[in-house]
């Protein structure tokens, strides 16, 4: 299957600082990537859809100025959590699908465990 | 947008027994329904998926059934083993409104006991 690589896998940062998470499709091009957040013992909640060469589409309730998404190439999307606070501590996972069809398999990155202290 | 409900939230079975997890979805235009297994701290892993042009799909001990009329789909695991213990998520692709987004169910913690 296709490979999606996410980095870093774990990060601890101080309140008020920013953290950047990278998501790469290693063996395929992804015009669209998806960013999810997962709190402990909860489901994956879609935060935003990242579109190569254009602005990301954010889900309702997700602050676009706090969660900055950049999709500058067909193999890289980044999520920057700005002015992080303890409530932003969570598991962030990116995903990409091979092909544009709605019934194509999604591949997930390893996830990033963010802890804000 | 799409809404996916999943039951039960927890499920304990004896090794060798079967486990069934059920999901319902709201978007009648949805046509792709994957199931994922997630171990603690790891990424979701696709275990089986089904598209709307079939009603059932089987892969060894795992099977999925889909009822488009009722808008529900189920995961069946037979001959459960301790290594099947994990959280399982159903999902559906919502198409209404041009979303094309994967929406997850709330998850089922499966525990297979010896």
Coordinates of N, CA and C in Angstrom, one line a residue:
Chain A
X1 N 0.8 -1.2 0.0 CA 0.0 0.0 0.0 C 0.8 1.2 0.0
X2 N 0.2 2.4 -0.2 CA 0.9 3.7 -0.2 C 1.4 4.0 1.2
X3 N 2.4 4.9 1.3 CA 3.0 5.2 2.6 C 2.8 6.7 2.8
X4 N 2.3 7.0 4.0 CA 2.2 8.4 4.5 C 3.1 8.5 5.7
X5 N 4.0 9.4 5.7 CA 4.9 9.6 6.8 C 4.7 10.9 7.6
X6 N 4.6 10.9 8.9 CA 4.3 12.0 9.7 C 5.5 12.3 10.7
X7 N 5.8 13.5 10.8 CA 6.9 13.9 11.7 C 6.7 15.2 12.4
X8 N 6.9 15.3 13.7 CA 7.5 14.3 14.6 C 6.4 13.4 15.1
X9 N 6.9 12.3 15.8 CA 5.9 11.4 16.4 C 5.5 11.8 17.8
X10 N 6.4 12.5 18.4 CA 6.0 13.1 19.7 C 6.7 14.5 19.8
X11 N 6.0 15.4 20.5 CA 6.6 16.7 20.7 C 6.0 17.3 22.0
X12 N 6.8 17.9 22.8 CA 6.4 18.6 24.0 C 6.8 20.0 23.8
X13 N 5.9 20.9 24.1 CA 6.2 22.3 23.9 C 5.6 23.1 25.1
X14 N 6.1 24.3 25.2 CA 5.6 25.2 26.3 C 4.4 26.0 25.8
X15 N 3.6 26.3 26.7 CA 2.4 27.2 26.3 C 2.8 28.4 25.7
X16 N 2.1 28.8 24.6 CA 2.4 30.0 23.9 C 3.3 29.9 22.7
X17 N 4.0 28.7 22.6 CA 4.9 28.5 21.5 C 4.1 27.8 20.3
X18 N 4.7 27.7 19.2 CA 4.1 27.1 18.0 C 4.8 25.8 17.7
X19 N 4.1 24.9 17.1 CA 4.6 23.6 16.7 C 4.2 23.2 15.3
X20 N 5.1 22.7 14.5 CA 4.8 22.4 13.2 C 4.9 20.9 13.0
X21 N 3.9 20.3 12.4 CA 3.8 18.9 12.1 C 3.8 18.7 10.6
X22 N 4.7 17.7 10.1 CA 4.8 17.5 8.7 C 4.1 16.2 8.3
X23 N 3.5 16.2 7.1 CA 2.9 15.0 6.6 C 3.3 14.8 5.2
X24 N 3.9 13.7 4.9 CA 4.4 13.4 3.5 C 3.9 12.2 2.9
X25 N 3.5 12.2 1.7 CA 3.2 11.0 0.9 C 4.4 10.6 0.2
X26 N 4.9 9.4 0.6 CA 6.2 9.0 0.1 C 6.3 8.4 -1.3
X27 N 5.3 7.8 -1.7 CA 5.3 7.1 -3.0 C 4.1 7.4 -3.9
X28 N 3.5 8.5 -3.6 CA 2.4 8.9 -4.5 C 2.1 10.4 -4.2
X29 N 1.5 11.0 -5.2 CA 1.2 12.4 -5.1 C -0.2 12.6 -4.5
X30 N -0.4 13.5 -3.6 CA -1.6 13.7 -2.9 C -2.0 15.2 -3.1
X31 N -3.0 15.4 -3.9 CA -3.5 16.8 -4.1 C -4.3 17.2 -2.9
X32 N -4.8 16.2 -2.1 CA -5.6 16.5 -0.9 C -5.1 15.7 0.2
X33 N -4.9 16.3 1.3 CA -4.6 15.6 2.6 C -5.6 16.0 3.6
X34 N -5.7 15.2 4.7 CA -6.7 15.5 5.7 C -6.0 15.5 7.1
X35 N -6.4 16.4 7.9 CA -5.8 16.4 9.3 C -6.9 16.1 10.3
X36 N -6.6 15.2 11.2 CA -7.5 14.8 12.2 C -6.9 15.0 13.6
X37 N -7.8 15.1 14.6 CA -7.3 15.3 16.0 C -8.1 14.2 16.7
X38 N -7.4 13.5 17.6 CA -8.0 12.5 18.4 C -7.6 12.7 19.9
X39 N -8.6 12.9 20.7 CA -8.4 13.0 22.2 C -8.5 11.6 22.7
X40 N -7.9 11.4 23.9 CA -7.9 10.1 24.5 C -9.3 9.4 24.6
X41 N -9.3 8.2 24.2 CA -10.5 7.4 24.2 C -11.6 8.0 23.4
X42 N -11.3 8.8 22.4 CA -12.3 9.3 21.5 C -12.0 9.0 20.0
X43 N -12.9 9.4 19.2 CA -12.7 9.1 17.8 C -11.8 10.1 17.1
X44 N -11.5 9.8 15.8 CA -10.8 10.8 15.0 C -11.8 11.8 14.5
X45 N -11.5 13.1 14.7 CA -12.3 14.2 14.3 C -11.6 15.0 13.2
X46 N -12.2 15.1 12.1 CA -11.6 15.9 11.0 C -11.5 17.3 11.4
X47 N -10.3 17.9 11.2 CA -10.1 19.3 11.5 C -10.2 20.1 10.2
X48 N -9.5 19.6 9.2 CA -9.4 20.4 7.9 C -9.0 19.5 6.8
X49 N -9.3 20.0 5.6 CA -8.9 19.4 4.4 C -7.8 20.3 3.7
X50 N -6.7 19.7 3.5 CA -5.6 20.5 2.9 C -5.5 20.3 1.4
X51 N -5.5 21.3 0.7 CA -5.5 21.3 -0.8 C -4.2 21.9 -1.4
X52 N -3.6 21.1 -2.2 CA -2.3 21.6 -2.8 C -2.5 22.8 -3.6
X53 N -1.8 23.9 -3.3 CA -1.8 25.1 -4.1 C -3.0 26.0 -3.8
X54 N -3.8 25.7 -2.8 CA -4.9 26.5 -2.4 C -5.2 26.5 -0.9
X55 N -6.1 27.3 -0.5 CA -6.4 27.3 1.0 C -7.0 26.1 1.5
X56 N -6.7 25.8 2.7 CA -7.3 24.6 3.4 C -8.8 24.9 3.7
X57 N -9.6 23.8 3.8 CA -11.0 23.9 4.2 C -11.1 23.4 5.6
X58 N -11.6 24.3 6.5 CA -11.6 23.9 7.9 C -13.0 23.5 8.3
X59 N -13.1 22.5 9.2 CA -14.4 22.1 9.7 C -14.9 23.1 10.7
X60 N -16.2 23.0 10.9 CA -16.9 24.0 11.8 C -16.3 23.8 13.2
X61 N -16.0 25.0 13.8 CA -15.4 25.0 15.1 C -13.9 24.9 15.2
X62 N -13.2 24.7 14.1 CA -11.8 24.7 14.1 C -11.3 26.1 13.7
X63 N -10.4 26.7 14.5 CA -9.9 28.0 14.2 C -8.8 28.0 13.2
X64 N -9.0 28.6 12.1 CA -8.0 28.5 11.0 C -6.8 29.3 11.3
X65 N -6.9 30.4 12.2 CA -5.8 31.2 12.5 C -4.9 30.5 13.6
X66 N -5.5 29.5 14.2 CA -4.7 28.8 15.2 C -4.0 27.5 14.6
X67 N -4.7 26.9 13.7 CA -4.2 25.7 13.1 C -3.9 26.0 11.6
X68 N -2.7 26.4 11.4 CA -2.3 26.9 10.0 C -1.9 25.7 9.2
X69 N -2.5 25.6 8.0 CA -2.2 24.4 7.2 C -1.6 25.0 5.9
X70 N -0.5 24.3 5.5 CA 0.2 24.7 4.2 C 0.4 23.4 3.4
X71 N 0.0 23.5 2.1 CA 0.1 22.3 1.3 C 0.8 22.8 0.0
X72 N 2.2 23.0 0.2 CA 2.9 23.6 -0.9 C 3.3 22.7 -2.0
X73 N 3.3 21.4 -1.8 CA 3.7 20.5 -2.9 C 2.7 19.3 -2.9
X74 N 2.8 18.5 -3.9 CA 2.0 17.3 -4.0 C 2.3 16.2 -3.0
X75 N 3.4 16.4 -2.3 CA 3.8 15.3 -1.3 C 3.9 15.8 0.1
X76 N 3.6 17.1 0.4 CA 3.9 17.6 1.7 C 2.8 18.6 2.1
X77 N 2.2 18.3 3.3 CA 1.3 19.2 4.0 C 1.8 19.4 5.4
X78 N 1.7 20.6 5.9 CA 2.1 20.9 7.2 C 1.0 21.5 8.0
X79 N 1.0 21.2 9.3 CA 0.0 21.7 10.2 C 0.8 22.4 11.3
X80 N 0.6 23.7 11.5 CA 1.2 24.4 12.6 C 0.2 24.8 13.6
X81 N 0.4 24.4 14.8 CA -0.4 24.8 16.0 C 0.2 26.0 16.6
X82 N -0.4 27.1 16.4 CA 0.1 28.4 16.9 C -0.3 28.7 18.3
X83 N 0.5 29.4 19.1 CA 0.2 29.8 20.4 C -0.5 28.6 21.2
X84 N 0.2 27.5 21.2 CA -0.3 26.3 21.8 C -0.7 26.4 23.3
X85 N -1.8 25.8 23.7 CA -2.2 25.8 25.1 C -2.4 24.3 25.5
X86 N -2.4 24.1 26.8 CA -2.6 22.7 27.3 C -3.8 22.0 26.6
X87 N -4.9 22.7 26.4 CA -6.0 22.0 25.8 C -5.8 21.6 24.3
X88 N -4.7 22.0 23.7 CA -4.4 21.6 22.4 C -3.6 20.3 22.4
X89 N -3.3 19.8 23.6 CA -2.6 18.5 23.7 C -3.5 17.4 23.2
X90 N -3.0 16.7 22.2 CA -3.9 15.7 21.6 C -3.0 14.8 20.6
X91 N -3.6 13.9 20.0 CA -3.0 13.1 19.0 C -3.4 13.6 17.6
X92 N -2.5 14.1 16.8 CA -2.8 14.6 15.5 C -2.4 13.6 14.4
X93 N -3.3 13.3 13.5 CA -3.0 12.4 12.5 C -3.4 12.9 11.1
X94 N -2.5 12.7 10.1 CA -2.8 13.1 8.8 C -3.2 11.9 7.9
X95 N -3.8 12.2 6.8 CA -4.3 11.1 5.9 C -4.3 11.6 4.5
X96 N -4.1 10.7 3.6 CA -4.1 11.0 2.2 C -4.7 9.8 1.5
X97 N -5.4 10.1 0.4 CA -5.9 9.0 -0.4 C -5.3 8.9 -1.8
X98 N -5.1 7.8 -2.3 CA -4.5 7.6 -3.6 C -5.6 7.7 -4.6
X99 N -5.5 8.7 -5.5 CA -6.6 8.9 -6.5 C -7.6 9.9 -6.0
X100 N -8.4 10.4 -6.8 CA -9.4 11.4 -6.5 C -10.8 10.9 -6.2
X101 N -11.0 9.7 -6.4 CA -12.4 9.2 -6.3 C -12.8 9.1 -4.8
X102 N -14.1 9.2 -4.5 CA -14.5 9.1 -3.1 C -14.5 7.7 -2.5
X103 N -14.2 6.7 -3.3 CA -14.2 5.4 -2.7 C -12.8 4.8 -2.7
X104 N -11.8 5.7 -2.6 CA -10.4 5.2 -2.6 C -9.9 5.1 -1.1
X105 N -9.0 4.2 -0.9 CA -8.5 3.9 0.4 C -7.7 5.1 1.0
X106 N -7.9 5.3 2.3 CA -7.1 6.4 2.9 C -5.9 5.7 3.6
X107 N -4.8 6.4 3.6 CA -3.6 6.0 4.2 C -3.3 7.1 5.3
X108 N -2.9 6.6 6.5 CA -2.6 7.5 7.6 C -1.2 7.6 8.0
X109 N -0.8 8.8 8.4 CA 0.5 8.9 9.0 C 0.6 8.3 10.4
X110 N 1.8 8.3 11.0 CA 1.9 7.6 12.3 C 1.3 8.3 13.4
X111 N 1.0 9.6 13.2 CA 0.4 10.4 14.2 C 1.5 11.1 15.0
X112 N 1.1 12.3 15.6 CA 1.9 13.1 16.4 C 1.3 13.3 17.7
X113 N 2.0 12.9 18.8 CA 1.4 13.1 20.1 C 2.0 14.5 20.6
X114 N 1.1 15.4 20.7 CA 1.5 16.8 21.2 C 1.1 17.0 22.6
X115 N 2.1 17.4 23.4 CA 1.8 17.7 24.8 C 2.3 19.1 25.0
X116 N 1.3 19.9 25.5 CA 1.6 21.3 25.8 C 1.7 21.5 27.3
X117 N 2.8 22.0 27.8 CA 3.0 22.1 29.2 C 3.1 23.6 29.6
Chain B
X1 N -23.7 17.3 6.7 CA -22.6 16.3 6.4 C -23.0 15.0 6.9
X2 N -22.0 14.1 6.8 CA -22.2 12.7 7.2 C -22.2 12.5 8.7
X3 N -23.0 11.7 9.2 CA -23.0 11.3 10.6 C -23.0 9.8 10.8
X4 N -22.0 9.3 11.5 CA -21.9 7.9 11.7 C -22.0 7.5 13.1
X5 N -22.9 6.6 13.4 CA -23.1 6.1 14.8 C -22.6 4.6 14.9
X6 N -22.0 4.3 16.0 CA -21.4 3.0 16.2 C -21.7 2.4 17.5
X7 N -22.0 1.1 17.5 CA -22.4 0.4 18.7 C -21.8 -1.1 18.7
X8 N -21.4 -1.6 19.8 CA -21.4 -1.0 21.1 C -20.1 -0.2 21.3
X9 N -20.0 0.5 22.4 CA -18.8 1.2 22.7 C -17.7 0.3 23.3
X10 N -18.1 -0.7 24.0 CA -17.2 -1.7 24.5 C -17.8 -3.1 24.2
X11 N -16.9 -4.0 24.0 CA -17.4 -5.4 23.7 C -16.3 -6.4 24.2
X12 N -16.8 -7.3 25.1 CA -15.9 -8.3 25.6 C -16.4 -9.7 25.2
X13 N -15.5 -10.4 24.6 CA -15.8 -11.8 24.2 C -14.8 -12.8 24.6
X14 N -15.1 -14.0 24.7 CA -14.2 -15.1 25.0 C -13.5 -15.5 23.7
X15 N -12.2 -15.8 23.9 CA -11.4 -16.3 22.8 C -12.1 -17.4 22.0
X16 N -12.2 -17.2 20.7 CA -12.9 -18.2 19.9 C -14.3 -17.8 19.5
X17 N -14.9 -16.9 20.3 CA -16.2 -16.5 20.0 C -16.2 -15.4 18.9
X18 N -17.4 -15.1 18.4 CA -17.5 -14.1 17.4 C -17.8 -12.7 18.0
X19 N -17.4 -11.7 17.3 CA -17.7 -10.3 17.7 C -18.4 -9.6 16.5
X20 N -19.4 -8.8 16.9 CA -20.1 -8.0 15.9 C -20.2 -6.6 16.3
X21 N -19.9 -5.7 15.4 CA -19.9 -4.2 15.7 C -20.8 -3.6 14.6
X22 N -21.7 -2.7 15.0 CA -22.7 -2.2 14.0 C -22.6 -0.7 13.9
X23 N -22.8 -0.2 12.7 CA -22.8 1.2 12.4 C -23.9 1.6 11.5
X24 N -24.4 2.9 11.7 CA -25.3 3.5 10.8 C -24.8 4.8 10.3
X25 N -25.2 5.2 9.1 CA -24.8 6.4 8.5 C -26.0 7.2 8.0
X26 N -25.7 8.5 7.8 CA -26.9 9.3 7.4 C -26.9 9.7 6.0
X27 N -25.8 9.8 5.3 CA -25.7 10.3 3.9 C -26.0 9.2 2.9
X28 N -27.2 9.2 2.3 CA -27.6 8.1 1.4 C -26.7 8.1 0.2
X29 N -25.9 9.1 -0.1 CA -25.1 9.1 -1.2 C -23.7 8.5 -1.0
X30 N -23.4 8.2 0.3 CA -22.2 7.6 0.7 C -22.0 6.2 0.0
X31 N -20.8 5.9 -0.5 CA -20.6 4.7 -1.2 C -19.3 3.9 -0.8
X32 N -18.7 4.4 0.2 CA -17.4 3.7 0.6 C -17.4 3.6 2.2
X33 N -17.2 2.3 2.7 CA -17.3 2.1 4.1 C -16.2 1.3 4.6
X34 N -15.1 1.9 5.1 CA -14.0 1.2 5.6 C -14.1 0.9 7.1
X35 N -13.4 -0.1 7.6 CA -13.3 -0.4 9.0 C -11.8 -0.4 9.4
X36 N -11.5 0.2 10.5 CA -10.1 0.4 11.0 C -10.0 -0.2 12.4
X37 N -8.8 -0.7 12.6 CA -8.3 -1.2 13.9 C -7.2 -0.3 14.3
X38 N -7.4 0.2 15.6 CA -6.4 1.1 16.1 C -5.9 0.6 17.4
X39 N -4.6 0.4 17.5 CA -4.0 0.1 18.8 C -3.5 1.3 19.5
X40 N -3.3 1.3 20.8 CA -3.1 2.5 21.6 C -1.8 3.2 21.0
X41 N -2.0 4.5 20.7 CA -0.9 5.3 20.3 C -0.5 5.1 18.8
X42 N -1.2 4.3 18.1 CA -0.8 4.0 16.7 C -1.8 4.5 15.7
X43 N -1.4 4.5 14.5 CA -2.3 5.0 13.4 C -3.4 3.9 13.2
X44 N -4.6 4.4 12.7 CA -5.6 3.4 12.3 C -5.1 2.5 11.1
X45 N -5.5 1.3 11.2 CA -5.1 0.3 10.1 C -6.4 -0.2 9.5
X46 N -6.4 -0.1 8.2 CA -7.6 -0.6 7.4 C -7.6 -2.1 7.5
X47 N -8.7 -2.7 8.0 CA -8.8 -4.1 8.0 C -9.7 -4.7 7.0
X48 N -10.7 -3.9 6.6 CA -11.6 -4.3 5.5 C -12.4 -3.1 5.1
X49 N -12.9 -3.1 3.8 CA -13.7 -2.0 3.4 C -14.8 -2.6 2.4
X50 N -15.8 -1.9 2.2 CA -16.9 -2.3 1.3 C -17.4 -1.1 0.5
X51 N -17.7 -1.4 -0.7 CA -18.3 -0.3 -1.5 C -19.7 -0.6 -1.8
X52 N -20.5 0.4 -2.2 CA -21.9 0.3 -2.2 C -22.5 -0.7 -3.2
X53 N -21.7 -1.2 -4.1 CA -22.2 -2.0 -5.1 C -22.2 -3.5 -4.7
X54 N -21.8 -3.8 -3.5 CA -21.9 -5.1 -3.0 C -22.5 -5.1 -1.6
X55 N -23.0 -6.3 -1.2 CA -23.7 -6.3 0.1 C -22.9 -7.0 1.2
X56 N -21.8 -7.7 0.8 CA -21.0 -8.4 1.8 C -19.7 -8.7 1.2
X57 N -18.7 -8.7 2.1 CA -17.3 -8.9 1.7 C -16.6 -9.7 2.9
X58 N -15.8 -10.6 2.5 CA -15.2 -11.4 3.5 C -13.7 -11.6 3.3
X59 N -12.9 -11.5 4.3 CA -11.5 -11.7 4.2 C -11.0 -12.5 5.4
X60 N -10.9 -13.8 5.2 CA -10.5 -14.8 6.3 C -11.5 -14.7 7.5
X61 N -11.1 -14.2 8.6 CA -12.0 -14.2 9.8 C -12.8 -13.0 9.9
X62 N -12.6 -12.1 9.0 CA -13.3 -10.8 9.0 C -14.3 -10.6 7.9
X63 N -15.5 -10.2 8.2 CA -16.5 -9.9 7.1 C -17.2 -8.6 7.4
X64 N -17.7 -8.0 6.4 CA -18.5 -6.8 6.5 C -19.8 -7.0 5.7
X65 N -20.9 -6.5 6.2 CA -22.1 -6.5 5.5 C -22.6 -5.1 5.4
X66 N -23.3 -4.8 4.3 CA -23.8 -3.5 4.1 C -25.3 -3.5 3.6
X67 N -26.1 -2.8 4.3 CA -27.5 -2.6 3.9 C -27.8 -1.2 3.5
X68 N -27.8 -0.9 2.2 CA -27.9 0.5 1.8 C -29.3 1.1 2.1
X69 N -30.3 0.2 2.0 CA -31.6 0.7 2.2 C -31.8 1.2 3.7
X70 N -31.3 0.4 4.6 CA -31.4 0.8 6.0 C -30.2 1.7 6.4
X71 N -29.2 1.9 5.6 CA -28.1 2.7 5.9 C -27.3 2.2 7.1
X72 N -27.1 0.9 7.1 CA -26.2 0.4 8.2 C -25.3 -0.7 7.6
X73 N -24.2 -0.8 8.3 CA -23.1 -1.8 8.0 C -22.5 -2.4 9.2
X74 N -22.1 -3.6 9.1 CA -21.6 -4.3 10.3 C -20.3 -5.0 10.0
X75 N -19.5 -5.1 11.1 CA -18.2 -5.9 11.1 C -18.4 -7.1 11.9
X76 N -18.0 -8.2 11.3 CA -18.1 -9.5 12.0 C -16.7 -10.1 12.0
X77 N -16.3 -10.5 13.2 CA -15.0 -11.1 13.4 C -15.3 -12.5 14.0
X78 N -14.9 -13.5 13.4 CA -15.1 -14.9 13.9 C -13.8 -15.4 14.5
X79 N -14.0 -16.4 15.3 CA -12.8 -17.1 16.0 C -11.8 -16.1 16.5
X80 N -12.3 -15.2 17.4 CA -11.5 -14.1 17.9 C -10.3 -14.6 18.7
X81 N -9.3 -13.8 18.6 CA -8.0 -14.1 19.2 C -7.6 -12.9 20.1
X82 N -6.8 -13.2 21.1 CA -6.3 -12.0 22.0 C -5.8 -10.9 21.2
X83 N -5.1 -11.1 20.1 CA -4.5 -10.1 19.3 C -5.5 -9.2 18.6
X84 N -6.7 -9.7 18.6 CA -7.8 -8.9 18.0 C -8.2 -7.7 18.9
X85 N -7.8 -7.8 20.2 CA -8.1 -6.7 21.1 C -7.6 -5.4 20.7
X86 N -8.4 -4.4 20.5 CA -8.1 -3.1 20.0 C -9.3 -2.2 20.0
X87 N -9.2 -1.0 19.5 CA -10.3 -0.2 19.2 C -10.6 -0.3 17.7
X88 N -11.9 -0.5 17.4 CA -12.3 -0.6 16.0 C -13.2 0.6 15.7
X89 N -12.9 1.2 14.5 CA -13.7 2.3 14.0 C -14.3 2.0 12.7
X90 N -15.6 2.3 12.5 CA -16.2 2.3 11.2 C -16.1 3.7 10.6
X91 N -16.3 3.8 9.3 CA -16.2 5.1 8.7 C -17.0 5.1 7.4
X92 N -17.3 6.3 7.0 CA -18.1 6.4 5.7 C -17.6 7.7 5.0
X93 N -17.6 7.7 3.7 CA -17.3 8.9 3.0 C -18.6 9.6 2.7
X94 N -18.7 10.8 3.2 CA -19.8 11.7 2.9 C -19.7 12.4 1.6
X95 N -20.7 12.3 0.8 CA -20.6 13.0 -0.5 C -21.5 14.2 -0.6
X96 N -22.5 14.3 0.2 CA -23.5 15.4 0.1 C -22.7 16.7 0.4
X97 N -23.0 17.7 -0.4 CA -22.3 19.0 -0.2 C -20.9 19.0 -0.7
X98 N -20.5 18.0 -1.5 CA -19.2 18.0 -2.1 C -18.1 17.7 -1.1
X99 N -18.4 17.1 0.0 CA -17.4 16.9 1.1 C -16.4 15.9 0.7
X100 N -16.7 14.7 0.3 CA -15.8 13.7 0.0 C -14.8 13.5 1.2
X101 N -15.4 13.5 2.4 CA -14.6 13.4 3.6 C -14.9 12.1 4.3
X102 N -13.9 11.6 5.0 CA -14.1 10.4 5.8 C -14.6 10.7 7.2
X103 N -15.8 10.2 7.6 CA -16.3 10.5 8.9 C -16.2 9.2 9.7
X104 N -15.7 9.2 10.9 CA -15.5 8.1 11.7 C -16.7 7.9 12.7
X105 N -17.0 6.6 13.0 CA -17.8 6.3 14.1 C -17.1 6.6 15.4
X106 N -17.8 6.4 16.5 CA -17.3 6.7 17.9 C -16.3 5.6 18.4
X107 N -16.2 4.5 17.8 CA -15.3 3.5 18.2 C -15.8 2.4 19.1
X108 N -15.3 1.2 19.0 CA -15.6 0.1 19.9 C -14.4 -0.5 20.4
X109 N -14.3 -0.5 21.8 CA -13.1 -1.2 22.4 C -13.4 -2.7 22.5
X110 N -12.7 -3.5 21.8 CA -12.9 -4.9 21.8 C -11.9 -5.5 22.7
X111 N -12.3 -6.4 23.6 CA -11.4 -7.1 24.5 C -11.7 -8.6 24.3
X112 N -10.7 -9.3 23.9 CA -10.8 -10.8 23.7 C -10.2 -11.4 24.9
X113 N -11.0 -12.1 25.7 CA -10.4 -12.7 27.0 C -10.1 -14.2 26.8
X114 N -9.1 -14.6 27.5 CA -8.6 -16.0 27.4 C -9.6 -16.9 28.1

